Coordinates of C-alpha atoms and ligand atoms in Angstrom, one line a residue:
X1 CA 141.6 131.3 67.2
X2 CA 145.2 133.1 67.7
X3 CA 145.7 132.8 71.6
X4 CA 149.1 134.7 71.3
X5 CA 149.2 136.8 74.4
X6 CA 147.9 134.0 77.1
X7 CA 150.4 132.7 79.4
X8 CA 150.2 129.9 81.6
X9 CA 149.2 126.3 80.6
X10 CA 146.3 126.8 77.9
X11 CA 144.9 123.9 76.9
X12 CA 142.4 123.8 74.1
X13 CA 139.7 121.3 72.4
X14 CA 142.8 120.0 70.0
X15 CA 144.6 119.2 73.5
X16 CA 143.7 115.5 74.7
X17 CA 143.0 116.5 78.3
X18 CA 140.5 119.2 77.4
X19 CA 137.8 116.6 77.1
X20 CA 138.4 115.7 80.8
X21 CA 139.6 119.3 81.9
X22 CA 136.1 121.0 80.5
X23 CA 134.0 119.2 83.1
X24 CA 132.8 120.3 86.3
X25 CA 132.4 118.5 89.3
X26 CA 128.5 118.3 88.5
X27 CA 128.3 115.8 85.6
X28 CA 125.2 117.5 84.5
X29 CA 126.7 120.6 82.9
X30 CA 127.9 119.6 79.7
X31 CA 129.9 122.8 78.3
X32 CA 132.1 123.3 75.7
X33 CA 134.8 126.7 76.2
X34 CA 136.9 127.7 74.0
X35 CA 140.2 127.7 76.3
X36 CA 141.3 126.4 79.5
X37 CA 144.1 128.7 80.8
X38 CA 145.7 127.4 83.8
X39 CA 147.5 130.6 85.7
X40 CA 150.6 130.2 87.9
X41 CA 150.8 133.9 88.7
X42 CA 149.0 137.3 89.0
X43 CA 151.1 138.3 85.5
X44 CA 148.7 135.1 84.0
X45 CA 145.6 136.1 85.2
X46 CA 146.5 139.8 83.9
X47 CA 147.3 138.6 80.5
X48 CA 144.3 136.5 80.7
X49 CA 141.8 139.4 81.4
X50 CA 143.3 141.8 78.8
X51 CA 143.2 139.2 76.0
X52 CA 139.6 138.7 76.8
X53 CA 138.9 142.3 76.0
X54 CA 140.9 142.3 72.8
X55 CA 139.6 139.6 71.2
X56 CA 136.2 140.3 73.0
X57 CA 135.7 136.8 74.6
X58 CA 133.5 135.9 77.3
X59 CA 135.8 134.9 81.1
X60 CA 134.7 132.6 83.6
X61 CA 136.8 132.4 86.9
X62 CA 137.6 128.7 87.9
X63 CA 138.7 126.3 90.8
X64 CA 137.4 123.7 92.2
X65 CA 134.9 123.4 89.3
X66 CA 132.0 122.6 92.2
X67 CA 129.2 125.5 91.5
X68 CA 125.7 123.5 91.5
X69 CA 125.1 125.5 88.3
X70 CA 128.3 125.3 86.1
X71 CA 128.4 129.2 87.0
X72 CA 132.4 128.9 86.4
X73 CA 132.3 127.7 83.0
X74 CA 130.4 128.7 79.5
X75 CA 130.1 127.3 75.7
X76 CA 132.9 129.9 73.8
X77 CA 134.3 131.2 76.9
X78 CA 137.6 131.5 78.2
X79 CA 138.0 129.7 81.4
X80 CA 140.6 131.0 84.0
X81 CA 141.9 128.4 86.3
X82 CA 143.8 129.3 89.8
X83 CA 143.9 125.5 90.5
X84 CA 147.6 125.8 90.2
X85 CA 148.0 128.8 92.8
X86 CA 148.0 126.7 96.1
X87 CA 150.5 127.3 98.2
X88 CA 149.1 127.4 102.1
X89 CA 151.5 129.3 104.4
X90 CA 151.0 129.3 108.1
X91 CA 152.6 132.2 110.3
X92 CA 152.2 130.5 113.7
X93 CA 153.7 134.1 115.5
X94 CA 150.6 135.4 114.9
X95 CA 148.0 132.4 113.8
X96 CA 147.3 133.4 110.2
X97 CA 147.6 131.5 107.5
X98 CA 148.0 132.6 103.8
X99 CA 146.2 130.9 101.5
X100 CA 146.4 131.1 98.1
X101 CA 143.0 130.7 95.5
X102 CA 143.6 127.5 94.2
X103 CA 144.1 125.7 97.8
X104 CA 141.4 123.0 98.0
X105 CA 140.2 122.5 101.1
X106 CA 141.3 118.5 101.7
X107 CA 145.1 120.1 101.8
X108 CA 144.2 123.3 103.9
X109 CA 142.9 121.2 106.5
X110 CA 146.0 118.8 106.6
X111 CA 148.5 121.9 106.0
X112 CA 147.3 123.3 108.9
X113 CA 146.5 120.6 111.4
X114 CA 150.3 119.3 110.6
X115 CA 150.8 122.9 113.0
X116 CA 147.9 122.0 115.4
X117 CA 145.2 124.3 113.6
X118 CA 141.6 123.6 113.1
X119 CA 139.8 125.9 109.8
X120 CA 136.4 126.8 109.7
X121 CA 135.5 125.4 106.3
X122 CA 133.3 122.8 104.3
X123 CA 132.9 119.6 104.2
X124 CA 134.3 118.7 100.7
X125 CA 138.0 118.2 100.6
X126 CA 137.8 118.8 96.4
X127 CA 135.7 122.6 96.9
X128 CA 137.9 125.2 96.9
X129 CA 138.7 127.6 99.3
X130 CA 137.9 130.5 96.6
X131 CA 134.7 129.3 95.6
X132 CA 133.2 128.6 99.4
X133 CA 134.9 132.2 101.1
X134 CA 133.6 134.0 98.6
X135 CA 129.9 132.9 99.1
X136 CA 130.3 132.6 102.9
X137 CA 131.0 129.2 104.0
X138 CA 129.5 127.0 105.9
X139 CA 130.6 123.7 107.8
X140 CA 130.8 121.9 110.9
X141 CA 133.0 124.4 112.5
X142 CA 130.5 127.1 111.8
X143 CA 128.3 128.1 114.4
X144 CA 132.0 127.6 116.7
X145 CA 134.1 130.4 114.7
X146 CA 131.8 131.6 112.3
X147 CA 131.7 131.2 108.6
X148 CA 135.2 130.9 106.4
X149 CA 134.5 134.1 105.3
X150 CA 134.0 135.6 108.8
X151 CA 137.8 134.2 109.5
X152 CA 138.8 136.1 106.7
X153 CA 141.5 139.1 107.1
X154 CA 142.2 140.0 103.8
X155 CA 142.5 139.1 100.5
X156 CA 144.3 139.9 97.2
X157 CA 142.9 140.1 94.1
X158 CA 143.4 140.8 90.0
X159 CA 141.3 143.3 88.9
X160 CA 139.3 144.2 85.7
X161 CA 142.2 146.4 84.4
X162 CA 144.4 143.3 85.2
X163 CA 146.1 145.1 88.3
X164 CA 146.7 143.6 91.6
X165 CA 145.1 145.1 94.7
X166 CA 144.9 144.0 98.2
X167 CA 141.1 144.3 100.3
X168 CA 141.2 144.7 103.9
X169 CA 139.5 147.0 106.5
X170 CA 142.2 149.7 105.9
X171 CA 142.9 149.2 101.8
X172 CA 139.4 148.7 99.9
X173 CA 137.2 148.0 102.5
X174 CA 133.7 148.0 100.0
X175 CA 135.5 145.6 98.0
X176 CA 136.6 143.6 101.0
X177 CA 133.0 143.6 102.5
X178 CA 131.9 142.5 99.0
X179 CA 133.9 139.6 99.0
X180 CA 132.8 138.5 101.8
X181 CA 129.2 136.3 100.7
X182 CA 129.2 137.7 97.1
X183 CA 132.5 137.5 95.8
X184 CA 132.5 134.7 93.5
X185 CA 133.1 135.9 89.4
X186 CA 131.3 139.3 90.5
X187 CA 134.6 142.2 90.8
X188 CA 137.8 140.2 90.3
X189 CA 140.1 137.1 90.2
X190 CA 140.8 136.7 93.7
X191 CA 144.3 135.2 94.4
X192 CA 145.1 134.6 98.3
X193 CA 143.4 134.9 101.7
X194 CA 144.3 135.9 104.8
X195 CA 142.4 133.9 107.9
X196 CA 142.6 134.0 111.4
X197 CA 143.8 130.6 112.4
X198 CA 142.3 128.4 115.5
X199 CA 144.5 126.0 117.6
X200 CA 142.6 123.2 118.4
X201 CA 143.4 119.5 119.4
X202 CA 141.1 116.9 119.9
X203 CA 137.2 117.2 118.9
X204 CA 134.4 114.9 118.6
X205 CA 132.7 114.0 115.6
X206 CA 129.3 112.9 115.4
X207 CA 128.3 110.2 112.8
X208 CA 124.0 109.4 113.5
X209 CA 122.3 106.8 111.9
X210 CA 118.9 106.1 111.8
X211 CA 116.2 103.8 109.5
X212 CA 113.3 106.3 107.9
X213 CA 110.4 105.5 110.3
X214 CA 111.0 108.6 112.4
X215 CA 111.7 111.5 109.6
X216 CA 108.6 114.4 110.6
X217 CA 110.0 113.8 114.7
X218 CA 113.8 113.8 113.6
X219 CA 112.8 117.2 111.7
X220 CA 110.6 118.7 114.7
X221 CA 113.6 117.9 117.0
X222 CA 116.0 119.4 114.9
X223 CA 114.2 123.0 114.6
X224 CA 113.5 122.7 118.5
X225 CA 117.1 122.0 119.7
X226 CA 118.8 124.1 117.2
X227 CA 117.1 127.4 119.3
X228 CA 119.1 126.5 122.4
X229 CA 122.2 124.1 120.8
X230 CA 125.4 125.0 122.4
X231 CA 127.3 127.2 120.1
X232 CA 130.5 124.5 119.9
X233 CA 128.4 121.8 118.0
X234 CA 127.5 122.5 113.9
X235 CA 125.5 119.5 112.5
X236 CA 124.5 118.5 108.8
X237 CA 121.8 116.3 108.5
X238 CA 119.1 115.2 105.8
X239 CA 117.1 112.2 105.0
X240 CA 116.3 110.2 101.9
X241 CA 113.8 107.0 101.6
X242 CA 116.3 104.7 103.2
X243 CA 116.8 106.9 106.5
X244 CA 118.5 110.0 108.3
X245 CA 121.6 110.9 108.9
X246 CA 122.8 113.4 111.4
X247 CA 127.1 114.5 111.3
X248 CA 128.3 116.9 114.0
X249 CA 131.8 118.4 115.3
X250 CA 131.2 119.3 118.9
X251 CA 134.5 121.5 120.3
X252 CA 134.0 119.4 123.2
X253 CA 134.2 116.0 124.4
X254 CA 132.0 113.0 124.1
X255 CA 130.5 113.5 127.6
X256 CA 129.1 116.5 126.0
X257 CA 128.9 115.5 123.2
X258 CA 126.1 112.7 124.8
X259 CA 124.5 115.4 126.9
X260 CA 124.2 118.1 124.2
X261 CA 122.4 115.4 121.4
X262 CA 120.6 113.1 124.4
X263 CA 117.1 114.3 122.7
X264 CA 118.2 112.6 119.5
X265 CA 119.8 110.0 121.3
X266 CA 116.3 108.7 122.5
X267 CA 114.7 109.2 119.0
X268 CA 113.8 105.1 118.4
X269 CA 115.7 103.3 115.3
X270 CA 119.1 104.7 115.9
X271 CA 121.4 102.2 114.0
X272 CA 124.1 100.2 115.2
X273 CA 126.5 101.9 112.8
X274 CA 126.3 105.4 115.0
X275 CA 129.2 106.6 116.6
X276 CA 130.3 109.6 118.7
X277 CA 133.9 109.8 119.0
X278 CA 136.9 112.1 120.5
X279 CA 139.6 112.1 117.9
X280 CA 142.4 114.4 116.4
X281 CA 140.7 117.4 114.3
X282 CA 142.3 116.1 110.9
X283 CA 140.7 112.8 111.7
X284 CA 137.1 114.2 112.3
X285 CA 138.0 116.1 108.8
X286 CA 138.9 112.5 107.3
X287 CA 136.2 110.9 108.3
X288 CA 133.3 113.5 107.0
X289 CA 135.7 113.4 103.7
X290 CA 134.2 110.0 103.5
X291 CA 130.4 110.8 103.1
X292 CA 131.3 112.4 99.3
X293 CA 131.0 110.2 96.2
X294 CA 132.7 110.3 93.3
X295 CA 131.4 113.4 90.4
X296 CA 127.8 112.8 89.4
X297 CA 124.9 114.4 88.0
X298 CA 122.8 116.3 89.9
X299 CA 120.1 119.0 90.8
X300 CA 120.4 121.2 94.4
X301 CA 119.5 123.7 96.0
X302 CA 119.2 125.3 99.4
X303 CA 116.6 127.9 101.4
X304 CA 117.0 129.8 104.9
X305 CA 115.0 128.7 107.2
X306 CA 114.1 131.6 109.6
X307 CA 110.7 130.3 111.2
X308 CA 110.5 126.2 112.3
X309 CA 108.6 124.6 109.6
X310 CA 104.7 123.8 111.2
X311 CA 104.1 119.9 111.9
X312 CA 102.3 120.0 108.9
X313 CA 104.5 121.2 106.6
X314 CA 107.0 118.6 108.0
X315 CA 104.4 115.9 106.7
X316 CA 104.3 117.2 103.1
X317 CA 108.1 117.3 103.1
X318 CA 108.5 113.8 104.0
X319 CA 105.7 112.9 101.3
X320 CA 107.8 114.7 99.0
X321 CA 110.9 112.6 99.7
X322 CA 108.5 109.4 100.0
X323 CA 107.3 109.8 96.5
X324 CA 110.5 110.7 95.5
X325 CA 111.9 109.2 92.1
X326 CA 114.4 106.3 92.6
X327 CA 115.6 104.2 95.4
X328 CA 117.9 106.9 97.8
X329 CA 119.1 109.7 94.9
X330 CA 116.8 112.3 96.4
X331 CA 117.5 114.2 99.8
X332 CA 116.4 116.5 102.2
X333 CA 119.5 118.2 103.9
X334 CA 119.5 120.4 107.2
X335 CA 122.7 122.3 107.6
X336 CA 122.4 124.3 110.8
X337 CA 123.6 128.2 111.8
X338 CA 123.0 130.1 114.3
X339 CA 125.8 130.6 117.1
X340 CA 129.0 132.9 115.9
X341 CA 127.4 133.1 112.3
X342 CA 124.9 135.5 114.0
X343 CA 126.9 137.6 116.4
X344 CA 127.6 139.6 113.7
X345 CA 125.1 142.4 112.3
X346 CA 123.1 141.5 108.3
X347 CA 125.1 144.5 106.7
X348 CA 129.2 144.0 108.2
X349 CA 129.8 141.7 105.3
X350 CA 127.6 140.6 102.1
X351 CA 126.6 137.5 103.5
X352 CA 122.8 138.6 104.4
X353 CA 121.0 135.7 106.3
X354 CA 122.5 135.5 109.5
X355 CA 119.5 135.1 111.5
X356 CA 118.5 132.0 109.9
X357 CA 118.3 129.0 111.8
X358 CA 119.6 126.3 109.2
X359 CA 119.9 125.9 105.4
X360 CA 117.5 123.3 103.9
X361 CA 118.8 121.8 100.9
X362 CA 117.2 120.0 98.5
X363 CA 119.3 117.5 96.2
X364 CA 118.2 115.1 93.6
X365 CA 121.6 112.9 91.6
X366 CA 121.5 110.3 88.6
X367 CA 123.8 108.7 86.5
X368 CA 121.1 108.3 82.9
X369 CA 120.5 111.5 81.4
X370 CA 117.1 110.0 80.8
X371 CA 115.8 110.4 83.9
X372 CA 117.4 113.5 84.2
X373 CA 114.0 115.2 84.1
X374 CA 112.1 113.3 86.7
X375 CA 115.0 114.3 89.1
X376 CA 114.6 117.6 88.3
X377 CA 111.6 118.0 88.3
X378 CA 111.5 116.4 91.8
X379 CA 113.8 119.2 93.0
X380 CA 111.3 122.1 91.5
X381 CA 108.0 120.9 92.7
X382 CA 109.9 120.8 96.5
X383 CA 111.9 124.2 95.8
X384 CA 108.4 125.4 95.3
X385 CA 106.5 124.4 98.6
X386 CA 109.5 125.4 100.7
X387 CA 110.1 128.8 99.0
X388 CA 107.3 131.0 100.6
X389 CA 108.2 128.9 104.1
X390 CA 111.6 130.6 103.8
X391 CA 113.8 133.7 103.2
X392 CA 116.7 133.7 100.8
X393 CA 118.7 131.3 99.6
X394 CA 122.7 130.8 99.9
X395 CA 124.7 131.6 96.9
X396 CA 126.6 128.8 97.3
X397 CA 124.0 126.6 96.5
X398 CA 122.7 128.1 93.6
X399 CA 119.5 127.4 91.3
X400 CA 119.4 128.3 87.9
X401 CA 115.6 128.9 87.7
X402 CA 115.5 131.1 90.9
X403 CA 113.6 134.6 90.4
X404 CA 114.8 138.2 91.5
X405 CA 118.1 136.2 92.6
X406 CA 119.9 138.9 93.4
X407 CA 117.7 139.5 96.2
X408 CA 117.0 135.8 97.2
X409 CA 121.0 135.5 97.3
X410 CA 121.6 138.8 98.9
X411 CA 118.7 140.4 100.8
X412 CA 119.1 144.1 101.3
X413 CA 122.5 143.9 100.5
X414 CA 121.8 143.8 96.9
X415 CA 121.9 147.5 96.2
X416 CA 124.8 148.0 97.9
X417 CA 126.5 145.2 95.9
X418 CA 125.7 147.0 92.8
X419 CA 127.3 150.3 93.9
X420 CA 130.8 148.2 94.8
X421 CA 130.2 146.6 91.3
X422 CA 130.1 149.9 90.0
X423 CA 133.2 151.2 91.5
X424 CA 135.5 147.8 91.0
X425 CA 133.7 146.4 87.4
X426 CA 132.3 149.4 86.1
X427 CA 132.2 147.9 82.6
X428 CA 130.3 144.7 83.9
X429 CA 133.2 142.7 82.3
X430 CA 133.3 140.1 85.2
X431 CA 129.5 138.5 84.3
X432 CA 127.8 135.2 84.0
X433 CA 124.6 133.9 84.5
X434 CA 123.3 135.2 87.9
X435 CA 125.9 137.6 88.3
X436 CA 125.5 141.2 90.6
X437 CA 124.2 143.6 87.4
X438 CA 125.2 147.2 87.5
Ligands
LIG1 C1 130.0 118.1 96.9 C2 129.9 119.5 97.3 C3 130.0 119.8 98.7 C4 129.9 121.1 99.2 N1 130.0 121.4 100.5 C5 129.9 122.7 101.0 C6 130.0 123.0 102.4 O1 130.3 122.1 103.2 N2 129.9 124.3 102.7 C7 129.6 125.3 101.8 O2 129.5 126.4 102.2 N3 129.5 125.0 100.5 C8 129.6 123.7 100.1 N4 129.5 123.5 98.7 C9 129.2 124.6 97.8 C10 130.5 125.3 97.4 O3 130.9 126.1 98.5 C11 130.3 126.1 96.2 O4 130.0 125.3 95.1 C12 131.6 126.9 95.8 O5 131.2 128.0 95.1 C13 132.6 126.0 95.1 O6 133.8 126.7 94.8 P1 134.8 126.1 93.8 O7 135.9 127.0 93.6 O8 135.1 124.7 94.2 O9 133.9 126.0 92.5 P2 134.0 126.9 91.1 O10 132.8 126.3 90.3 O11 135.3 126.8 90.5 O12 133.7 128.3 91.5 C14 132.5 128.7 92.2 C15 132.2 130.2 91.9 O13 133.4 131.0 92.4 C16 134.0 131.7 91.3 N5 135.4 131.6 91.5 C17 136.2 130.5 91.6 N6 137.5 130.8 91.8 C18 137.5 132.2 91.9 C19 138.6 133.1 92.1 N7 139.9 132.7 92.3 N8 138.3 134.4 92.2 C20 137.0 134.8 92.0 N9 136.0 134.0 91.8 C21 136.2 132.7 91.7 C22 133.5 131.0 90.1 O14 133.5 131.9 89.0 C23 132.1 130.6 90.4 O15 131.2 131.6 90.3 C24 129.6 122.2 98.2 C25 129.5 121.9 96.9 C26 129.6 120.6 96.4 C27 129.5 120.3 95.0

C-alpha cells in the first residue's frame, strides 16, 4: 500500500510498535488496521481524510482507545490518532479552559487543579476527553455541574471535506448540539473543547466498603436515597461475589458528608477499610485513579434506570452475580444521575436520558480467552433481564449485540441525529459499526 500523501507519524504492521500500538484498552478486541496515523495538526487529520477517499479505505477516529466495543478501530482500516494533540490551556480571566482532543483526562485534572479548578469528568485518568464529551460524560462531579459535555462551550472540529470549522450556539449550532451525547466517529474529527471551568478547593471523597451479605438492601437503599440525594454528592457503586463498594465526591465536607450517606452508614458489615475524607480535589481525583487495573479483557454494558427496580427483581439480580462465573470478575455497577444532569430539557443536546435515575452497568473481565464465553455469556443472560426494566442505554458504554441502537443510545433524538448527519456527512463517510445512518 503507497501511503504517500499521510502526514504525521504513520506507523504500519512492518513498524515494531504497531503490534503494541493496534490494541485497545479492552484486551478483547483483537484487530488488525492497515495504518496507524498519529496527527499533530488539523493539516494531518485533513490529509488523513482525503487519502481515505482516494484510495477508498475505511477511517476510524482514535484516542484513548477505551470504547467497550473496539468502535475506534477496524481490520483494513485506517486509524486516525489525536493522542498527540493535548495541549490544555486554562484562561483563568474568564474560567475556560481549552482543551485539545487528545488530552486524557489523568492530566486535565492535574492541568487544572495546578490553577485551583475542579472538571466534571470520568473516573479514568487513561479515557479521553474526546471520547467521554462526545457521548456525554459521566462522573463523580456529575449530578454537581452536570455532564462534561453540559460544561462544554464549544468545539472545533475537521470535517468530511477535511476543512476546519468551529460549533458553538452562534456558528453550527445542529452540529454543536450533536456533539453533545452522539458525537463520537459520527460527523467529524473533533480537535479541541471549550469548557466552563469550576474553582473548587477542598472536597470529600467517599471510599465504602462492605462484605456481600447485604447486596438486595444496599440496592433498595440506593434507588430510595438517590430520589432525594443532595445534588453536591455523585456516587459509583456496584457489587461482585466478594462485596459492595460505594465511591462518592460530596462538594461538601465530611460533616455532610456523614449526614448525607448516614442510611448507608447503618447498613451492617461496613469494613474497616471505609473512609470518608476532606482532601484537595486532585487528591480525591488520585485516589479514585486507583480503583482502575491495568488493560484486560472484558464484556460491559450499561442501562438507564428510570423506575426503582421491585424487591424482587433486586433478588434475581443478586442471583445473577451469585452464580456468576469466577471468583470477583463479574459486577454489578450503579452510577448515579439525577441533580444538574436533569435541569436541562431531553432535546437541548443529544444526550437523551436525563430523567434517569442511575446507569446500571453490567461488567464481566478475564485474562484466558477460553473462558471468554462463559463471561460473556454471563453479561447477555443479565443484559437481557434488566433490558425491559429499563430505558435506553448510554453510548458510552456500548454493546455490540444491542437492537434498534440508534434508538436505545439516543431516544427520540435519533431522527434528528440523522438530519445533522445529513447536513455535516452527507456521504456517510464517517461510519463504523453502530454509527448514526443517514
Ligand atoms: C476503564 C474505563 C473507565 C471509564 N469510565 C468512564 C466514566 O467514568 N464516565 C464515563 O462517562 N465513561 C467512562 N468510560 C467510557 C468512556 O467514556 C468511553 O469508552 C469513551 O468513548 C472513551 O473515549 P476514548 O477517546 O478514550 O476512546 P476511543 O475508543 O479512542 O474513542 C471512543 C469513541 O470516540 C470516537 N473518537 C475518539 N476520538 C475522537 C475525536 N477526536 N473526534 C471524534 N470522535 C472521536 C471514536 O471513534 C470512538 O467511537 C470508561 C471506559 C473505560 C474503559
Amino acid at each position: 500500500m503507497d501511503f504517500q500523501g499521510l502526514t504525521g507519524k504513520v506507523i504500519t504492521p512492518s513498524d515494531k510498535e504497531y503490534q503494541i500500538l493496534r490494541l485497545e484498552y479492552n484486551r478483547d478486541i483483537n484487530k488488525f488496521p492497515l495504518a496507524i496515523v498519529y496527527c499533530y495538526n488539523n493539516t494531518d487529520i485533513s490529509n488523513a481524510i482525503k487519502w481515505c477517499k482516494k484510495n477508498d479505505i475505511p477511517l476510524r477516529i482514535r484516542t484513548g482507545g477505551h470504547n467497550y466495543e473496539g468502535y475506534s478501530t477496524s481490520n483494513g482500516a485506517l486509524i486516525l490518532d489525536t493522542t498527540y494533540m493535548n495541549n490544555v490551556e486554562i484562561d483563568e480571566k474568564n474560567d475556560i479552559v481549552k482543551i485539545q482532543a487528545g488530552a486524557r483526562l489523568g492530566k486535565v485534572y492535574s492541568e487544572l487543579a495546578k490553577k485551583g479548578y475542579a472538571f466534571a469528568g470520568g473516573t479514568c485518568p487513561t479515557v479521553s476527553i474526546s471520547g467521554l464529551t462526545l457521548g456525554g460524560g459521566i462522573g463523580l462531579s456529575c449530578r454537581n455541574f452536570g455532564l462534561t459535555a453540559d460544561n462544554l462551550l464549544g468545539l472545533e472540529m475537521v470535517n468530511a471535506k477535511g476543512a476546519s470549522i468551529t460549533a458553538n450556539n452562534h456558528e453550527n449550532p445542529k452540529l454543536f448540539w450533536a456533539c453533545r451525547g452522539a458525537g463520537s466517529g459520527n460527523f467529524g474529527v473533533a480537535t479541541s473543547y471549550i469548557f466552563k471551568a469550576q474553582k473548587v478547593s477542598k472536597i470529600t471523597i467517599i471510599e465504602l466498603r462492605w462484605d456481600n451479605e447485604s447486596m438486595e438492601d444496599f440496592v433498595e437503599l440506593w434507588q430510595y436515597w438517590l430520589k432525594t440525594a443532595d445534588n453536591k454528592i455523585s456516587c459509583f457503586a456496584g457489587f461482585n461475589k466478594e462485596g459492595i463498594y460505594l465511591n462518592g465526591f460530596l462538594y461538601g465536607t465530611k460533616a455532610e458528608a456523614k449526614l448525607i450517606l448516614k442510611d448507608f452508614l447503618s447498613l451492617p458489615n461496613l469494613l474497616k477499610n471505609s473512609s470518608i475524607e476532606y482532601v484537595a480535589f486532585i487528591d480525591a481525583i488520585k485516589a479514585i485513579s486507583a480503583f482502575y487495573d491495568p488493560p484486560n479483557k472484558f464484556k460491559a454494558t450499561g442501562r438507564f434506570v428510570y423506575k426503582p427496580l421491585s424487591r424482587k427483581d433486586l433478588r434475581k439480580l443478586v442471583q445473577y452475580i451469585n452464580n456468576s462465573p469466577g471468583i470477583d470478575e463479574c459486577f454489578i455497577r450503579l452510577y448515579s444521575l439525577g441533580g444538574a444532569i436533569d435541569d436541562i430539557p431531553n432535546n437541548q443536546t443529544a444526550y437523551y436520558y436525563r430523567k434517569a435515575e442511575y446507569i446500571l452497568c453490567i461488567t464481566a473481565d478475564w485474562e484466558e480467552d477460553e473462558v471468554s464465553y462463559e463471561y460473556k455469556n454471563w453479561v447477555e443472560k443479565v443484559f437481557r433481564f434488566v433490558k425491559p426494566l429499563t430505558n435506553g442505554s448510554y453510548v458510552n458504554f456500548p454493546y455490540a449485540e444491542l437492537e434498534d441502537y440508534g434508538h436505545e443510545y439516543y431516544g427520540k433524538n435519533y431522527y434528528p441525529l440523522k438530519e445533522v448527519k445529513k447536513l455535516y456527512d452527507p456521504t456517510n463517510f464517517f461510519k463504523f459499526q453502530q454509527s448514526i445512518t443517514l
